[in-house]
Amino acid sequence: MLPNLDGIMAVYAPDVVAFDAFPPRKYVGVAAYRKDYEEFFAAYPGPVSSQVSDLTTTVAGSVAYAYGVDLWRATDTQKKTTDMTFRFTDILWKKRGKWFIVHEHVSFPVDPSTGAADFASKP
């Protein structure tokens, strides 16, 4: 069973710009970013869990930013479970009393000697 994509996407502004850890480099608009999530969850139908750590948030009026580390444990179509540790930064805007992510940047550290993503990145 796929996660509730409507619930996930409800936190994003309609005109969100996202730089995800997976290609393409840039997603513009909630429909494009939703497609990215749909493709991820098709490859990893579950179970999928997320654990955020090192979360820092700052609010200044109707604008805020947050950053941290997000460990996803995801099970693929072959029932293999993979841990993926992402870094993320979100910029949020409060509109009509609700916070929306207007920009998101998600990435993995990369080992420059191999060019490989470090899915298990440690501090």
PDB file of C-alpha atoms in Angstrom:
ATOM      1  CA  MET A   1       0.000   0.000   0.000  1.00  0.00           C
ATOM      2  CA  LEU A   2       1.425   3.353  -1.023  1.00  0.00           C
ATOM      3  CA  PRO A   3       1.742   6.164   1.510  1.00  0.00           C
ATOM      4  CA  ASN A   4      -0.837   8.933   1.558  1.00  0.00           C
ATOM      5  CA  LEU A   5       0.573  11.138  -1.207  1.00  0.00           C
ATOM      6  CA  ASP A   6      -2.185  13.714  -0.752  1.00  0.00           C
ATOM      7  CA  GLY A   7      -1.082  14.100   2.863  1.00  0.00           C
ATOM      8  CA  ILE A   8       2.592  14.349   1.901  1.00  0.00           C
ATOM      9  CA  MET A   9       1.945  16.867  -0.852  1.00  0.00           C
ATOM     10  CA  ALA A  10      -0.316  19.029   1.347  1.00  0.00           C
ATOM     11  CA  VAL A  11       2.773  20.610   2.952  1.00  0.00           C
ATOM     12  CA  TYR A  12       4.125  21.898  -0.383  1.00  0.00           C
ATOM     13  CA  ALA A  13       3.191  25.190  -2.040  1.00  0.00           C
ATOM     14  CA  PRO A  14       1.659  24.822  -5.520  1.00  0.00           C
ATOM     15  CA  ASP A  15       4.736  26.520  -7.026  1.00  0.00           C
ATOM     16  CA  VAL A  16       7.342  24.658  -4.944  1.00  0.00           C
ATOM     17  CA  VAL A  17      10.849  24.395  -6.376  1.00  0.00           C
ATOM     18  CA  ALA A  18      12.631  21.245  -5.236  1.00  0.00           C
ATOM     19  CA  PHE A  19      16.151  19.950  -5.716  1.00  0.00           C
ATOM     20  CA  ASP A  20      15.784  16.277  -4.865  1.00  0.00           C
ATOM     21  CA  ALA A  21      18.502  13.688  -4.295  1.00  0.00           C
ATOM     22  CA  PHE A  22      17.350  11.841  -7.414  1.00  0.00           C
ATOM     23  CA  PRO A  23      17.313  13.102 -11.013  1.00  0.00           C
ATOM     24  CA  PRO A  24      16.278  15.302 -12.558  1.00  0.00           C
ATOM     25  CA  ARG A  25      18.093  18.087 -10.781  1.00  0.00           C
ATOM     26  CA  LYS A  26      15.066  20.356 -10.385  1.00  0.00           C
ATOM     27  CA  TYR A  27      11.309  19.946  -9.939  1.00  0.00           C
ATOM     28  CA  VAL A  28       9.044  22.952 -10.435  1.00  0.00           C
ATOM     29  CA  GLY A  29       5.503  22.808  -9.130  1.00  0.00           C
ATOM     30  CA  VAL A  30       3.690  20.428  -6.856  1.00  0.00           C
ATOM     31  CA  ALA A  31       2.551  18.172  -9.735  1.00  0.00           C
ATOM     32  CA  ALA A  32       6.146  17.552 -10.851  1.00  0.00           C
ATOM     33  CA  TYR A  33       7.314  16.897  -7.300  1.00  0.00           C
ATOM     34  CA  ARG A  34       4.362  14.580  -6.680  1.00  0.00           C
ATOM     35  CA  LYS A  35       5.435  12.545  -9.726  1.00  0.00           C
ATOM     36  CA  ASP A  36       8.912  12.223  -8.147  1.00  0.00           C
ATOM     37  CA  TYR A  37       7.339  10.850  -4.951  1.00  0.00           C
ATOM     38  CA  GLU A  38       5.108   8.504  -6.975  1.00  0.00           C
ATOM     39  CA  GLU A  39       8.142   7.096  -8.802  1.00  0.00           C
ATOM     40  CA  PHE A  40      10.063   6.661  -5.540  1.00  0.00           C
ATOM     41  CA  PHE A  41       7.184   4.818  -3.866  1.00  0.00           C
ATOM     42  CA  ALA A  42       6.669   2.638  -6.962  1.00  0.00           C
ATOM     43  CA  ALA A  43      10.302   1.515  -6.615  1.00  0.00           C
ATOM     44  CA  TYR A  44      10.004   1.271  -2.809  1.00  0.00           C
ATOM     45  CA  PRO A  45       6.400   0.230  -2.125  1.00  0.00           C
ATOM     46  CA  GLY A  46       7.110  -0.371   1.510  1.00  0.00           C
ATOM     47  CA  PRO A  47       7.133  -0.424   4.238  1.00  0.00           C
ATOM     48  CA  VAL A  48       8.831   2.983   4.339  1.00  0.00           C
ATOM     49  CA  SER A  49       9.732   4.894   7.490  1.00  0.00           C
ATOM     50  CA  SER A  50      11.344   8.257   8.150  1.00  0.00           C
ATOM     51  CA  GLN A  51      13.265   9.467  11.197  1.00  0.00           C
ATOM     52  CA  VAL A  52      14.360  13.112  11.325  1.00  0.00           C
ATOM     53  CA  SER A  53      17.328  14.127  13.480  1.00  0.00           C
ATOM     54  CA  ASP A  54      19.464  17.226  13.958  1.00  0.00           C
ATOM     55  CA  LEU A  55      16.425  19.374  13.114  1.00  0.00           C
ATOM     56  CA  THR A  56      16.969  23.116  13.305  1.00  0.00           C
ATOM     57  CA  THR A  57      14.219  25.635  12.569  1.00  0.00           C
ATOM     58  CA  THR A  58      14.147  29.411  12.489  1.00  0.00           C
ATOM     59  CA  VAL A  59      11.058  31.571  12.037  1.00  0.00           C
ATOM     60  CA  ALA A  60      10.979  35.246  11.066  1.00  0.00           C
ATOM     61  CA  GLY A  61       7.413  36.422  10.607  1.00  0.00           C
ATOM     62  CA  SER A  62       5.790  34.541   7.745  1.00  0.00           C
ATOM     63  CA  VAL A  63       9.059  32.970   6.509  1.00  0.00           C
ATOM     64  CA  ALA A  64      10.963  30.092   8.074  1.00  0.00           C
ATOM     65  CA  TYR A  65      13.714  27.662   7.275  1.00  0.00           C
ATOM     66  CA  ALA A  66      14.453  24.213   8.566  1.00  0.00           C
ATOM     67  CA  TYR A  67      17.302  21.804   8.025  1.00  0.00           C
ATOM     68  CA  GLY A  68      18.344  18.446   9.324  1.00  0.00           C
ATOM     69  CA  VAL A  69      19.020  14.821   8.562  1.00  0.00           C
ATOM     70  CA  ASP A  70      16.340  12.343   7.511  1.00  0.00           C
ATOM     71  CA  LEU A  71      16.910   8.571   7.676  1.00  0.00           C
ATOM     72  CA  TRP A  72      14.541   6.685   5.398  1.00  0.00           C
ATOM     73  CA  ARG A  73      14.262   2.911   5.690  1.00  0.00           C
ATOM     74  CA  ALA A  74      12.583   1.739   2.495  1.00  0.00           C
ATOM     75  CA  THR A  75      11.666  -1.704   1.183  1.00  0.00           C
ATOM     76  CA  ASP A  76      11.841  -2.212  -2.570  1.00  0.00           C
ATOM     77  CA  THR A  77       9.774  -4.424  -4.883  1.00  0.00           C
ATOM     78  CA  GLN A  78      12.163  -7.339  -4.215  1.00  0.00           C
ATOM     79  CA  LYS A  79      11.537  -6.988  -0.432  1.00  0.00           C
ATOM     80  CA  LYS A  80      15.087  -5.684   0.121  1.00  0.00           C
ATOM     81  CA  THR A  81      15.295  -2.962   2.759  1.00  0.00           C
ATOM     82  CA  THR A  82      17.650  -0.034   2.191  1.00  0.00           C
ATOM     83  CA  ASP A  83      18.610   2.741   4.574  1.00  0.00           C
ATOM     84  CA  MET A  84      19.083   6.170   2.984  1.00  0.00           C
ATOM     85  CA  THR A  85      20.321   9.124   5.024  1.00  0.00           C
ATOM     86  CA  PHE A  86      19.424  12.426   3.370  1.00  0.00           C
ATOM     87  CA  ARG A  87      20.360  15.971   4.247  1.00  0.00           C
ATOM     88  CA  PHE A  88      17.529  18.443   3.736  1.00  0.00           C
ATOM     89  CA  THR A  89      16.837  22.146   3.824  1.00  0.00           C
ATOM     90  CA  ASP A  90      13.325  23.574   3.550  1.00  0.00           C
ATOM     91  CA  ILE A  91      12.186  27.159   3.142  1.00  0.00           C
ATOM     92  CA  LEU A  92       8.628  27.740   4.290  1.00  0.00           C
ATOM     93  CA  TRP A  93       6.091  30.499   3.885  1.00  0.00           C
ATOM     94  CA  LYS A  94       3.044  31.012   6.063  1.00  0.00           C
ATOM     95  CA  LYS A  95      -0.047  31.842   4.034  1.00  0.00           C
ATOM     96  CA  ARG A  96      -3.598  32.086   5.417  1.00  0.00           C
ATOM     97  CA  GLY A  97      -2.411  30.621   8.718  1.00  0.00           C
ATOM     98  CA  LYS A  98      -0.733  27.526   7.243  1.00  0.00           C
ATOM     99  CA  TRP A  99       2.942  26.790   6.562  1.00  0.00           C
ATOM    100  CA  PHE A 100       3.924  25.598   3.081  1.00  0.00           C
ATOM    101  CA  ILE A 101       7.299  24.440   1.807  1.00  0.00           C
ATOM    102  CA  VAL A 102       8.218  26.738  -1.089  1.00  0.00           C
ATOM    103  CA  HIS A 103      11.715  25.352  -1.631  1.00  0.00           C
ATOM    104  CA  GLU A 104      13.236  22.011  -0.700  1.00  0.00           C
ATOM    105  CA  HIS A 105      16.770  20.766  -1.195  1.00  0.00           C
ATOM    106  CA  VAL A 106      17.515  17.098  -0.504  1.00  0.00           C
ATOM    107  CA  SER A 107      20.918  15.518  -1.014  1.00  0.00           C
ATOM    108  CA  PHE A 108      23.337  12.770  -0.086  1.00  0.00           C
ATOM    109  CA  PRO A 109      26.966  13.399   0.765  1.00  0.00           C
ATOM    110  CA  VAL A 110      29.198  12.141  -2.067  1.00  0.00           C
ATOM    111  CA  ASP A 111      32.593  10.476  -1.747  1.00  0.00           C
ATOM    112  CA  PRO A 112      34.738  12.579  -4.112  1.00  0.00           C
ATOM    113  CA  SER A 113      37.230   9.759  -4.658  1.00  0.00           C
ATOM    114  CA  THR A 114      34.563   7.377  -6.020  1.00  0.00           C
ATOM    115  CA  GLY A 115      31.694   9.680  -6.988  1.00  0.00           C
ATOM    116  CA  ALA A 116      29.376   7.392  -5.022  1.00  0.00           C
ATOM    117  CA  ALA A 117      26.585   8.670  -2.813  1.00  0.00           C
ATOM    118  CA  ASP A 118      27.038   7.999   0.893  1.00  0.00           C
ATOM    119  CA  PHE A 119      23.623   6.587   1.810  1.00  0.00           C
ATOM    120  CA  ALA A 120      24.735   5.878   5.399  1.00  0.00           C
ATOM    121  CA  SER A 121      26.404   9.221   6.049  1.00  0.00           C
ATOM    122  CA  LYS A 122      27.603   9.740   9.581  1.00  0.00           C
ATOM    123  CA  PRO A 123      28.667  13.006  11.192  1.00  0.00           C
TER     124      PRO A 123
END
